[in-house]
Amino acid sequence: ILFYNLIFLVLYLKNIFIKEEYRGKGFGRKVINELKKLNYRIELECWYGMPANKFYQELGFENLKTRYMFKTD
């Protein structure tokens, strides 16, 4: 979902899913890195305690307590 909020474009991601047999092969990292190239602010939600939390932190997302967010500014 892409939306504009008067200051900058935001790409809001929800329910990113990589099939188990493809996990650990770099596909998720490639998807996020390609999205970062769009130079939008990227926001996503991830449940606490999920293995993906560490993954998103490694990619530069900041824990905002309610969601992880990557800031492009």
Tab-separated table of N, CA and C in Angstrom:
chain	number	residue	atom	x	y	z
A	1	ILE	N	0.858	-1.161	0.000
A	1	ILE	CA	0.000	0.000	0.000
A	1	ILE	C	0.904	1.223	0.000
A	2	LEU	N	0.675	2.127	-0.900
A	2	LEU	CA	1.469	3.344	-0.995
A	2	LEU	C	0.545	4.514	-0.717
A	3	PHE	N	0.958	5.389	0.183
A	3	PHE	CA	0.146	6.566	0.414
A	3	PHE	C	1.034	7.778	0.638
A	4	TYR	N	0.455	8.944	0.512
A	4	TYR	CA	1.180	10.202	0.630
A	4	TYR	C	0.653	10.932	1.857
A	5	ASN	N	1.525	11.462	2.683
A	5	ASN	CA	1.059	12.124	3.893
A	5	ASN	C	1.579	13.556	4.032
A	6	LEU	N	1.445	14.373	3.099
A	6	LEU	CA	1.831	15.783	3.102
A	6	LEU	C	3.323	16.051	3.233
A	7	ILE	N	4.087	15.154	3.823
A	7	ILE	CA	5.514	15.372	4.008
A	7	ILE	C	6.322	14.480	3.079
A	8	PHE	N	5.990	13.207	3.011
A	8	PHE	CA	6.755	12.269	2.201
A	8	PHE	C	5.888	11.079	1.815
A	9	LEU	N	6.330	10.374	0.807
A	9	LEU	CA	5.638	9.153	0.413
A	9	LEU	C	5.985	8.045	1.393
A	10	VAL	N	4.999	7.234	1.717
A	10	VAL	CA	5.191	6.127	2.658
A	10	VAL	C	4.729	4.845	1.992
A	11	LEU	N	5.558	3.833	2.086
A	11	LEU	CA	5.191	2.498	1.638
A	11	LEU	C	4.899	1.700	2.895
A	12	TYR	N	3.660	1.307	3.078
A	12	TYR	CA	3.248	0.570	4.269
A	12	TYR	C	3.098	-0.901	3.914
A	13	LEU	N	3.854	-1.746	4.582
A	13	LEU	CA	3.848	-3.172	4.281
A	13	LEU	C	3.172	-3.949	5.400
A	14	LYS	N	2.359	-4.885	5.004
A	14	LYS	CA	1.710	-5.748	5.980
A	14	LYS	C	1.636	-7.147	5.382
A	15	ASN	N	1.927	-8.119	6.195
A	15	ASN	CA	1.828	-9.516	5.794
A	15	ASN	C	2.791	-9.922	4.685
A	16	ILE	N	4.056	-9.579	4.866
A	16	ILE	CA	5.083	-10.098	3.958
A	16	ILE	C	5.304	-11.551	4.350
A	17	PHE	N	5.293	-12.427	3.382
A	17	PHE	CA	5.441	-13.851	3.684
A	17	PHE	C	6.366	-14.497	2.669
A	18	ILE	N	7.389	-15.151	3.170
A	18	ILE	CA	8.288	-15.948	2.339
A	18	ILE	C	8.035	-17.410	2.705
A	19	LYS	N	7.707	-18.215	1.724
A	19	LYS	CA	7.445	-19.633	1.992
A	19	LYS	C	8.653	-20.255	2.691
A	20	GLU	N	8.372	-21.165	3.582
A	20	GLU	CA	9.407	-21.744	4.429
A	20	GLU	C	10.572	-22.326	3.639
A	21	GLU	N	10.296	-22.965	2.520
A	21	GLU	CA	11.384	-23.580	1.754
A	21	GLU	C	12.311	-22.548	1.109
A	22	TYR	N	11.874	-21.278	1.036
A	22	TYR	CA	12.701	-20.223	0.459
A	22	TYR	C	13.359	-19.330	1.511
A	23	ARG	N	13.034	-19.547	2.770
A	23	ARG	CA	13.607	-18.727	3.841
A	23	ARG	C	15.088	-19.041	4.015
A	24	GLY	N	15.846	-18.021	4.395
A	24	GLY	CA	17.280	-18.207	4.616
A	24	GLY	C	18.099	-18.207	3.337
A	25	LYS	N	17.464	-17.882	2.219
A	25	LYS	CA	18.165	-17.879	0.929
A	25	LYS	C	18.331	-16.475	0.369
A	26	GLY	N	17.966	-15.466	1.162
A	26	GLY	CA	18.178	-14.089	0.752
A	26	GLY	C	17.027	-13.429	0.013
A	27	PHE	N	15.918	-14.135	-0.200
A	27	PHE	CA	14.808	-13.554	-0.955
A	27	PHE	C	14.170	-12.378	-0.214
A	28	GLY	N	13.925	-12.535	1.084
A	28	GLY	CA	13.329	-11.452	1.870
A	28	GLY	C	14.217	-10.228	1.898
A	29	ARG	N	15.509	-10.439	2.062
A	29	ARG	CA	16.481	-9.332	2.081
A	29	ARG	C	16.479	-8.608	0.731
A	30	LYS	N	16.407	-9.385	-0.372
A	30	LYS	CA	16.387	-8.779	-1.702
A	30	LYS	C	15.120	-7.944	-1.907
A	31	VAL	N	13.992	-8.444	-1.442
A	31	VAL	CA	12.729	-7.704	-1.582
A	31	VAL	C	12.817	-6.373	-0.842
A	32	ILE	N	13.248	-6.406	0.417
A	32	ILE	CA	13.343	-5.184	1.216
A	32	ILE	C	14.359	-4.221	0.604
A	33	ASN	N	15.506	-4.721	0.184
A	33	ASN	CA	16.525	-3.842	-0.406
A	33	ASN	C	16.042	-3.182	-1.693
A	34	GLU	N	15.263	-3.902	-2.495
A	34	GLU	CA	14.696	-3.303	-3.711
A	34	GLU	C	13.676	-2.234	-3.345
A	35	LEU	N	12.871	-2.482	-2.327
A	35	LEU	CA	11.888	-1.483	-1.900
A	35	LEU	C	12.577	-0.233	-1.364
A	36	LYS	N	13.706	-0.403	-0.676
A	36	LYS	CA	14.458	0.748	-0.162
A	36	LYS	C	14.935	1.642	-1.306
A	37	LYS	N	15.217	1.060	-2.454
A	37	LYS	CA	15.690	1.832	-3.598
A	37	LYS	C	14.631	2.805	-4.120
A	38	LEU	N	13.379	2.577	-3.798
A	38	LEU	CA	12.307	3.473	-4.216
A	38	LEU	C	12.388	4.805	-3.482
A	39	ASN	N	13.163	4.836	-2.415
A	39	ASN	CA	13.388	6.033	-1.611
A	39	ASN	C	12.110	6.564	-0.960
A	40	TYR	N	11.205	5.660	-0.618
A	40	TYR	CA	10.036	6.007	0.178
A	40	TYR	C	10.348	5.647	1.623
A	41	ARG	N	9.635	6.246	2.530
A	41	ARG	CA	9.691	5.800	3.916
A	41	ARG	C	8.922	4.482	3.954
A	42	ILE	N	9.501	3.482	4.565
A	42	ILE	CA	8.870	2.161	4.624
A	42	ILE	C	8.441	1.895	6.054
A	43	GLU	N	7.178	1.567	6.235
A	43	GLU	CA	6.668	1.185	7.540
A	43	GLU	C	6.068	-0.205	7.436
A	44	LEU	N	6.298	-0.997	8.454
A	44	LEU	CA	5.706	-2.329	8.472
A	44	LEU	C	5.380	-2.714	9.898
A	45	GLU	N	4.464	-3.627	10.030
A	45	GLU	CA	4.103	-4.146	11.336
A	45	GLU	C	4.560	-5.589	11.439
A	46	CYS	N	5.014	-5.936	12.619
A	46	CYS	CA	5.450	-7.307	12.858
A	46	CYS	C	5.132	-7.637	14.319
A	47	TRP	N	4.507	-8.761	14.561
A	47	TRP	CA	4.166	-9.173	15.920
A	47	TRP	C	5.431	-9.356	16.750
A	48	TYR	N	5.344	-8.994	18.017
A	48	TYR	CA	6.460	-9.223	18.938
A	48	TYR	C	6.732	-10.711	19.068
A	49	GLY	N	7.998	-11.042	19.206
A	49	GLY	CA	8.385	-12.434	19.408
A	49	GLY	C	8.521	-13.239	18.131
A	50	MET	N	8.263	-12.620	17.001
A	50	MET	CA	8.377	-13.336	15.731
A	50	MET	C	9.841	-13.374	15.305
A	51	PRO	N	10.291	-14.456	14.672
A	51	PRO	CA	11.676	-14.519	14.190
A	51	PRO	C	12.022	-13.381	13.240
A	52	ALA	N	11.034	-12.856	12.545
A	52	ALA	CA	11.282	-11.775	11.582
A	52	ALA	C	11.734	-10.487	12.254
A	53	ASN	N	11.450	-10.302	13.542
A	53	ASN	CA	11.851	-9.072	14.228
A	53	ASN	C	13.358	-8.844	14.117
A	54	LYS	N	14.147	-9.871	14.362
A	54	LYS	CA	15.603	-9.756	14.273
A	54	LYS	C	16.012	-9.432	12.828
A	55	PHE	N	15.374	-10.078	11.894
A	55	PHE	CA	15.649	-9.856	10.469
A	55	PHE	C	15.443	-8.381	10.109
A	56	TYR	N	14.313	-7.803	10.525
A	56	TYR	CA	14.037	-6.410	10.197
A	56	TYR	C	15.023	-5.467	10.873
A	57	GLN	N	15.415	-5.772	12.088
A	57	GLN	CA	16.412	-4.941	12.766
A	57	GLN	C	17.745	-4.989	12.023
A	58	GLU	N	18.136	-6.155	11.541
A	58	GLU	CA	19.376	-6.286	10.771
A	58	GLU	C	19.344	-5.451	9.494
A	59	LEU	N	18.142	-5.233	8.962
A	59	LEU	CA	17.987	-4.455	7.733
A	59	LEU	C	17.828	-2.964	8.001
A	60	GLY	N	17.946	-2.546	9.260
A	60	GLY	CA	17.908	-1.132	9.582
A	60	GLY	C	16.578	-0.595	10.052
A	61	PHE	N	15.608	-1.465	10.263
A	61	PHE	CA	14.324	-1.000	10.776
A	61	PHE	C	14.458	-0.650	12.246
A	62	GLU	N	13.718	0.352	12.653
A	62	GLU	CA	13.736	0.841	14.020
A	62	GLU	C	12.483	0.359	14.731
A	63	ASN	N	12.647	-0.169	15.937
A	63	ASN	CA	11.502	-0.640	16.709
A	63	ASN	C	10.811	0.565	17.337
A	64	LEU	N	9.590	0.812	16.927
A	64	LEU	CA	8.807	1.924	17.472
A	64	LEU	C	7.808	1.440	18.509
A	65	LYS	N	8.019	0.267	19.023
A	65	LYS	CA	7.170	-0.391	20.013
A	65	LYS	C	5.834	-0.838	19.428
A	66	THR	N	5.317	-0.150	18.445
A	66	THR	CA	4.071	-0.578	17.809
A	66	THR	C	4.332	-1.220	16.459
A	67	ARG	N	5.439	-0.853	15.846
A	67	ARG	CA	5.794	-1.443	14.557
A	67	ARG	C	7.259	-1.155	14.268
A	68	TYR	N	7.812	-1.831	13.288
A	68	TYR	CA	9.183	-1.564	12.832
A	68	TYR	C	9.074	-0.629	11.641
A	69	MET	N	10.011	0.264	11.533
A	69	MET	CA	9.970	1.234	10.472
A	69	MET	C	11.362	1.507	9.958
A	70	PHE	N	11.502	1.635	8.660
A	70	PHE	CA	12.742	2.050	8.048
A	70	PHE	C	12.552	3.470	7.561
A	71	LYS	N	13.404	4.374	7.973
A	71	LYS	CA	13.291	5.765	7.572
A	71	LYS	C	14.308	6.066	6.488
A	72	THR	N	13.865	6.632	5.394
A	72	THR	CA	14.766	6.933	4.288
A	72	THR	C	15.311	8.350	4.348
A	73	ASP	N	14.895	9.144	5.348
A	73	ASP	CA	15.343	10.527	5.401
A	73	ASP	C	16.642	10.672	6.114
